[in-house]
mmCIF file of C-alpha atoms in Angstrom:
data_model
loop_
_atom_site.group_PDB
_atom_site.id
_atom_site.type_symbol
_atom_site.label_atom_id
_atom_site.label_comp_id
_atom_site.label_asym_id
_atom_site.label_seq_id
_atom_site.Cartn_x
_atom_site.Cartn_y
_atom_site.Cartn_z
ATOM 1 C CA MET Z 1 -17.286 -2.183 30.889
ATOM 2 C CA ASP Z 2 -14.295 -3.405 32.916
ATOM 3 C CA PHE Z 3 -13.078 -5.344 29.878
ATOM 4 C CA ILE Z 4 -13.019 -2.166 27.770
ATOM 5 C CA THR Z 5 -11.269 0.020 30.330
ATOM 6 C CA ASP Z 6 -8.693 -2.638 31.177
ATOM 7 C CA SER Z 7 -7.870 -3.823 27.647
ATOM 8 C CA LEU Z 8 -8.230 -0.615 25.595
ATOM 9 C CA PRO Z 9 -4.638 0.590 26.241
ATOM 10 C CA LEU Z 10 -3.359 -2.810 25.102
ATOM 11 C CA TYR Z 11 -5.368 -2.655 21.878
ATOM 12 C CA ILE Z 12 -4.218 0.907 21.195
ATOM 13 C CA ASN Z 13 -0.603 -0.198 21.632
ATOM 14 C CA GLY Z 14 -1.233 -3.145 19.316
ATOM 15 C CA ALA Z 15 -2.855 -0.852 16.756
ATOM 16 C CA LEU Z 16 0.241 1.358 16.810
ATOM 17 C CA TYR Z 17 2.454 -1.641 15.981
ATOM 18 C CA THR Z 18 0.059 -2.686 13.211
ATOM 19 C CA LEU Z 19 0.084 0.878 11.880
ATOM 20 C CA LEU Z 20 3.888 1.057 12.021
ATOM 21 C CA ILE Z 21 4.306 -2.213 10.133
ATOM 22 C CA THR Z 22 1.654 -1.261 7.580
ATOM 23 C CA VAL Z 23 3.114 2.174 6.869
ATOM 24 C CA GLY Z 24 6.677 0.845 6.774
ATOM 25 C CA GLY Z 25 5.711 -2.068 4.541
ATOM 26 C CA CYS Z 26 3.743 0.219 2.226
ATOM 27 C CA ALA Z 27 6.654 2.656 1.928
ATOM 28 C CA LEU Z 28 9.043 -0.153 1.001
ATOM 29 C CA ALA Z 29 6.508 -1.757 -1.349
ATOM 30 C CA PHE Z 30 5.850 1.586 -3.078
ATOM 31 C CA VAL Z 31 9.543 2.237 -3.759
ATOM 32 C CA ILE Z 32 9.995 -1.298 -5.065
ATOM 33 C CA ALA Z 33 6.793 -1.197 -7.128
ATOM 34 C CA MET Z 34 7.691 2.062 -8.857
ATOM 35 C CA SER Z 35 11.311 1.054 -9.517
ATOM 36 C CA VAL Z 36 10.628 -2.498 -10.705
ATOM 37 C CA GLY Z 37 7.457 -1.499 -12.553
ATOM 38 C CA ILE Z 38 9.281 1.174 -14.566
ATOM 39 C CA LEU Z 39 12.130 -1.266 -15.243
ATOM 40 C CA GLY Z 40 9.583 -3.636 -16.713
ATOM 41 C CA THR Z 41 8.537 -1.056 -19.313
ATOM 42 C CA LEU Z 42 12.014 -0.239 -20.630
ATOM 43 C CA ARG Z 43 13.291 -1.431 -24.000
ATOM 44 C CA SER Z 44 16.338 -3.055 -22.430
ATOM 45 C CA ARG Z 45 15.942 -6.825 -22.244
ATOM 46 C CA VAL Z 46 18.209 -6.952 -19.205
ATOM 47 C CA ALA Z 47 16.047 -4.446 -17.315
ATOM 48 C CA ARG Z 48 12.870 -6.316 -18.209
ATOM 49 C CA ALA Z 49 14.460 -9.622 -17.194
ATOM 50 C CA VAL Z 50 15.498 -8.232 -13.798
ATOM 51 C CA ALA Z 51 11.981 -6.902 -13.208
ATOM 52 C CA SER Z 52 10.387 -10.172 -14.312
ATOM 53 C CA ILE Z 53 12.641 -12.294 -12.074
ATOM 54 C CA TYR Z 54 11.905 -10.129 -9.043
ATOM 55 C CA VAL Z 55 8.150 -10.220 -9.624
ATOM 56 C CA GLU Z 56 8.011 -13.970 -10.214
ATOM 57 C CA VAL Z 57 10.198 -14.788 -7.191
ATOM 58 C CA PHE Z 58 8.519 -12.610 -4.585
ATOM 59 C CA ARG Z 59 5.011 -13.042 -5.950
ATOM 60 C CA GLY Z 60 5.486 -16.800 -5.752
ATOM 61 C CA VAL Z 61 6.801 -16.861 -2.161
ATOM 62 C CA ALA Z 62 4.439 -16.836 0.821
ATOM 63 C CA ALA Z 63 4.896 -13.700 2.910
ATOM 64 C CA LEU Z 64 4.655 -15.723 6.124
ATOM 65 C CA VAL Z 65 7.425 -18.132 5.096
ATOM 66 C CA LEU Z 66 9.552 -15.221 3.871
ATOM 67 C CA MET Z 67 9.138 -13.515 7.241
ATOM 68 C CA PHE Z 68 10.093 -16.729 9.078
ATOM 69 C CA TRP Z 69 13.146 -17.104 6.849
ATOM 70 C CA MET Z 70 14.306 -13.555 7.534
ATOM 71 C CA PHE Z 71 13.773 -13.819 11.281
ATOM 72 C CA TYR Z 72 14.854 -17.385 11.973
ATOM 73 C CA ALA Z 73 17.016 -18.532 9.036
ATOM 74 C CA MET Z 74 18.888 -15.361 8.049
ATOM 75 C CA PRO Z 75 20.839 -15.243 11.350
ATOM 76 C CA LEU Z 76 22.200 -18.706 10.507
ATOM 77 C CA VAL Z 77 23.528 -17.341 7.204
ATOM 78 C CA THR Z 78 24.647 -13.844 8.176
ATOM 79 C CA GLY Z 79 25.104 -14.127 11.926
ATOM 80 C CA TYR Z 80 22.893 -11.064 12.363
ATOM 81 C CA LEU Z 81 19.463 -11.221 14.023
ATOM 82 C CA LEU Z 82 16.920 -8.845 12.521
ATOM 83 C CA ASP Z 83 14.563 -6.898 14.750
ATOM 84 C CA PRO Z 84 11.149 -8.623 14.467
ATOM 85 C CA VAL Z 85 9.377 -5.438 13.378
ATOM 86 C CA PHE Z 86 12.006 -4.775 10.705
ATOM 87 C CA ALA Z 87 11.804 -8.394 9.524
ATOM 88 C CA ALA Z 88 8.030 -8.071 9.219
ATOM 89 C CA ILE Z 89 8.259 -4.803 7.268
ATOM 90 C CA LEU Z 90 10.905 -6.267 4.962
ATOM 91 C CA ALA Z 91 8.966 -9.469 4.248
ATOM 92 C CA LEU Z 92 5.623 -7.745 3.642
ATOM 93 C CA GLY Z 93 7.180 -4.920 1.623
ATOM 94 C CA LEU Z 94 9.078 -7.284 -0.668
ATOM 95 C CA ASN Z 95 6.010 -9.466 -1.200
ATOM 96 C CA VAL Z 96 3.486 -6.689 -1.843
ATOM 97 C CA GLY Z 97 6.033 -4.730 -3.880
ATOM 98 C CA ALA Z 98 6.010 -7.540 -6.464
ATOM 99 C CA TYR Z 99 2.251 -7.190 -6.938
ATOM 100 C CA GLY Z 100 2.571 -3.406 -7.004
ATOM 101 C CA ALA Z 101 5.253 -3.594 -9.694
ATOM 102 C CA GLU Z 102 2.840 -5.382 -12.024
ATOM 103 C CA ASN Z 103 0.252 -2.713 -11.284
ATOM 104 C CA VAL Z 104 2.731 0.046 -12.199
ATOM 105 C CA ARG Z 105 3.875 -1.717 -15.364
ATOM 106 C CA GLY Z 106 0.304 -2.311 -16.502
ATOM 107 C CA ALA Z 107 -0.753 1.276 -15.801
ATOM 108 C CA ILE Z 108 2.187 2.696 -17.772
ATOM 109 C CA LYS Z 109 1.506 0.347 -20.679
ATOM 110 C CA ALA Z 110 -2.147 1.446 -20.657
ATOM 111 C CA VAL Z 111 -1.261 5.069 -21.469
ATOM 112 C CA PRO Z 112 -2.325 5.635 -25.106
ATOM 113 C CA ALA Z 113 0.447 5.344 -27.696
ATOM 114 C CA ALA Z 114 -0.470 8.798 -29.000
ATOM 115 C CA GLN Z 115 0.866 10.268 -25.757
ATOM 116 C CA TYR Z 116 4.277 8.687 -26.349
ATOM 117 C CA GLU Z 117 4.282 9.917 -29.945
ATOM 118 C CA ALA Z 118 3.438 13.452 -28.832
ATOM 119 C CA THR Z 119 6.346 13.518 -26.361
ATOM 120 C CA ILE Z 120 8.712 12.299 -29.076
ATOM 121 C CA ALA Z 121 7.429 14.987 -31.457
ATOM 122 C CA LEU Z 122 8.066 17.598 -28.753
ATOM 123 C CA ASN Z 123 11.636 16.281 -28.374
ATOM 124 C CA PHE Z 124 11.199 15.310 -24.717
ATOM 125 C CA THR Z 125 13.931 13.243 -23.113
ATOM 126 C CA PRO Z 126 12.872 9.812 -21.746
ATOM 127 C CA ALA Z 127 12.959 11.207 -18.199
ATOM 128 C CA GLN Z 128 10.790 14.182 -19.195
ATOM 129 C CA ARG Z 129 8.301 11.899 -20.945
ATOM 130 C CA LEU Z 130 7.966 9.741 -17.870
ATOM 131 C CA ARG Z 131 7.798 12.541 -15.324
ATOM 132 C CA SER Z 132 5.633 15.056 -17.173
ATOM 133 C CA VAL Z 133 3.292 12.973 -19.346
ATOM 134 C CA ILE Z 134 3.294 9.233 -18.729
ATOM 135 C CA LEU Z 135 3.364 8.935 -14.932
ATOM 136 C CA PRO Z 136 0.670 11.557 -14.209
ATOM 137 C CA GLN Z 137 -1.764 9.609 -16.397
ATOM 138 C CA ALA Z 138 -0.659 6.184 -15.166
ATOM 139 C CA TRP Z 139 -0.767 7.357 -11.532
ATOM 140 C CA ALA Z 140 -4.538 7.792 -11.624
ATOM 141 C CA GLN Z 141 -4.893 4.216 -12.867
ATOM 142 C CA MET Z 142 -2.507 2.803 -10.262
ATOM 143 C CA LEU Z 143 -4.226 4.256 -7.207
ATOM 144 C CA PRO Z 144 -7.302 1.975 -6.928
ATOM 145 C CA THR Z 145 -5.123 -1.141 -7.012
ATOM 146 C CA PHE Z 146 -2.614 0.440 -4.640
ATOM 147 C CA GLY Z 147 -5.498 1.033 -2.225
ATOM 148 C CA ASN Z 148 -6.410 -2.644 -2.320
ATOM 149 C CA LEU Z 149 -2.782 -3.661 -1.808
ATOM 150 C CA ILE Z 150 -2.478 -1.406 1.243
ATOM 151 C CA ILE Z 151 -5.501 -3.051 2.856
ATOM 152 C CA GLU Z 152 -4.168 -6.511 1.974
ATOM 153 C CA LEU Z 153 -0.802 -5.629 3.510
ATOM 154 C CA MET Z 154 -2.471 -4.366 6.678
ATOM 155 C CA LYS Z 155 -4.508 -7.561 7.030
ATOM 156 C CA GLY Z 156 -1.446 -9.638 6.167
ATOM 157 C CA SER Z 157 0.411 -7.975 9.035
ATOM 158 C CA ALA Z 158 -1.624 -10.146 11.417
ATOM 159 C CA VAL Z 159 0.948 -12.919 10.909
ATOM 160 C CA VAL Z 160 3.677 -10.861 12.603
ATOM 161 C CA SER Z 161 2.291 -12.024 15.947
ATOM 162 C CA LEU Z 162 3.978 -15.368 15.162
ATOM 163 C CA ILE Z 163 7.394 -13.762 15.656
ATOM 164 C CA ALA Z 164 6.288 -12.106 18.919
ATOM 165 C CA VAL Z 165 5.434 -8.642 17.595
ATOM 166 C CA SER Z 166 2.762 -7.128 19.859
ATOM 167 C CA ASP Z 167 0.353 -6.174 17.070
ATOM 168 C CA LEU Z 168 -3.446 -6.322 17.248
ATOM 169 C CA THR Z 169 -3.614 -10.074 16.701
ATOM 170 C CA PHE Z 170 -0.987 -10.700 19.385
ATOM 171 C CA VAL Z 171 -2.906 -8.474 21.820
ATOM 172 C CA GLY Z 172 -6.159 -10.271 21.020
ATOM 173 C CA ASP Z 173 -4.511 -13.617 21.790
ATOM 174 C CA GLN Z 174 -3.054 -12.310 25.044
ATOM 175 C CA VAL Z 175 -6.324 -10.743 26.214
ATOM 176 C CA ARG Z 176 -8.205 -13.968 25.448
ATOM 177 C CA ALA Z 177 -5.625 -16.018 27.356
ATOM 178 C CA PHE Z 178 -5.715 -13.797 30.453
ATOM 179 C CA THR Z 179 -9.445 -13.009 30.585
ATOM 180 C CA GLY Z 180 -10.987 -16.077 28.975
ATOM 181 C CA GLN Z 181 -13.322 -13.786 26.990
ATOM 182 C CA THR Z 182 -12.744 -15.132 23.504
ATOM 183 C CA LEU Z 183 -15.668 -13.360 21.843
ATOM 184 C CA ALA Z 184 -14.871 -9.933 23.289
ATOM 185 C CA ALA Z 185 -11.115 -10.246 22.705
ATOM 186 C CA TYR Z 186 -11.330 -11.072 19.006
ATOM 187 C CA THR Z 187 -14.298 -8.786 18.342
ATOM 188 C CA ALA Z 188 -12.269 -5.856 19.673
ATOM 189 C CA ALA Z 189 -9.386 -6.808 17.360
ATOM 190 C CA LEU Z 190 -11.752 -7.033 14.372
ATOM 191 C CA VAL Z 191 -13.159 -3.589 15.115
ATOM 192 C CA MET Z 192 -9.679 -2.072 15.382
ATOM 193 C CA TYR Z 193 -8.621 -3.622 12.066
ATOM 194 C CA PHE Z 194 -11.782 -2.294 10.439
ATOM 195 C CA LEU Z 195 -11.195 1.228 11.750
ATOM 196 C CA LEU Z 196 -7.599 1.233 10.514
ATOM 197 C CA ALA Z 197 -8.757 0.035 7.095
ATOM 198 C CA GLN Z 198 -11.259 2.883 6.864
ATOM 199 C CA VAL Z 199 -8.534 5.430 7.619
ATOM 200 C CA PHE Z 200 -6.329 4.081 4.817
ATOM 201 C CA LEU Z 201 -9.255 3.910 2.391
ATOM 202 C CA TYR Z 202 -10.205 7.515 3.162
ATOM 203 C CA PHE Z 203 -6.741 8.795 2.272
ATOM 204 C CA MET Z 204 -6.592 6.656 -0.867
ATOM 205 C CA ARG Z 205 -9.951 8.003 -2.062
ATOM 206 C CA MET Z 206 -8.680 11.541 -1.503
ATOM 207 C CA ALA Z 207 -5.564 10.726 -3.542
ATOM 208 C CA GLU Z 208 -7.699 9.248 -6.347
ATOM 209 C CA ARG Z 209 -9.925 12.329 -6.511
ATOM 210 C CA SER Z 210 -6.882 14.599 -6.556
ATOM 211 C CA ALA Z 211 -5.231 12.612 -9.374
ATOM 212 C CA ASN Z 212 -8.402 12.573 -11.470
ATOM 213 C CA ARG Z 213 -9.000 16.270 -10.899
ATOM 214 C CA ARG Z 214 -5.518 17.108 -12.170
ATOM 215 C CA LEU Z 215 -6.268 15.169 -15.332
ATOM 216 C CA GLY Z 216 -9.607 16.941 -15.758
ATOM 217 C CA ARG Z 217 -11.582 13.731 -15.330
ATOM 218 C CA GLU Z 218 -13.926 15.139 -12.729
ATOM 219 C CA PRO Z 219 -16.204 17.966 -13.871
ATOM 220 C CA LEU Z 220 -16.075 21.120 -11.830
ATOM 221 C CA LYS Z 221 -19.168 21.894 -9.831
ATOM 222 C CA ALA Z 222 -21.389 24.306 -11.694
ATOM 223 C CA LYS Z 223 -21.808 27.648 -10.036
ATOM 224 C CA LYS Z 224 -25.299 28.550 -8.981
ATOM 225 C CA SER Z 225 -26.773 31.018 -11.403
ATOM 226 C CA THR Z 226 -27.952 34.304 -9.986
ATOM 227 C CA PRO Z 227 -31.689 34.799 -10.610
ATOM 228 C CA ALA Z 228 -32.396 37.579 -13.035
ATOM 229 C CA VAL Z 229 -33.740 40.797 -11.536
ATOM 230 C CA ALA Z 230 -37.377 41.352 -12.434
ATOM 231 C CA GLY Z 231 -37.747 43.805 -15.255
ATOM 232 C CA ALA Z 232 -34.027 43.794 -16.055
ATOM 233 C CA GLY Z 233 -33.328 43.701 -19.737
ATOM 234 C CA GLY Z 234 -37.043 44.095 -20.507
ATOM 235 C CA ALA Z 235 -38.267 45.878 -23.559
ATOM 236 C CA ALA Z 236 -38.563 49.601 -23.157
#
């Protein structure tokens, strides 16, 4: 009981750092994924080449090494030391954004060709096609993979403790070092990670249901029929 009361504030503080890095990394990854993913679907060879280079570079680089480079090596090049939290968000966002870009590109390409042809027949501009027809359908297909990427980013944020960010993993290490209770320290961290994951999954499921409902993919609940009144409509 003393372990819980003494260490709970530390774990809550660590969870807040983990949440901050996850949300910040997801926001950056989402912007990159949408921008690079759409670039990868354009007819321009230059645009597709830029998208392909970005995806191959950042998908092929370990997020941990990228974070170390930004925090330890970048100051040697630029003379500017990044805040550790910002370095973590940047590294995770750039890495996960590459995977998200492929998800976006694949979802857009999966929209039936007839939809493109219909927008052309209706004389839509490319921006109108994308905004009004293509993206709403592709969005529903992107969400399940985006949900997985969010959870992977949150779990990947555990490495930020290596650059002295006081996240959940860092707190677990500190509690174990000061109390000697290895089992309790890391079990508490596992539980906190699990709870955070459930929160993110809940919101992603809500977003998926909303997207599918807008596309008419979920049948509306049938209204309960009112029982007929006895004798009503009977033969005279």
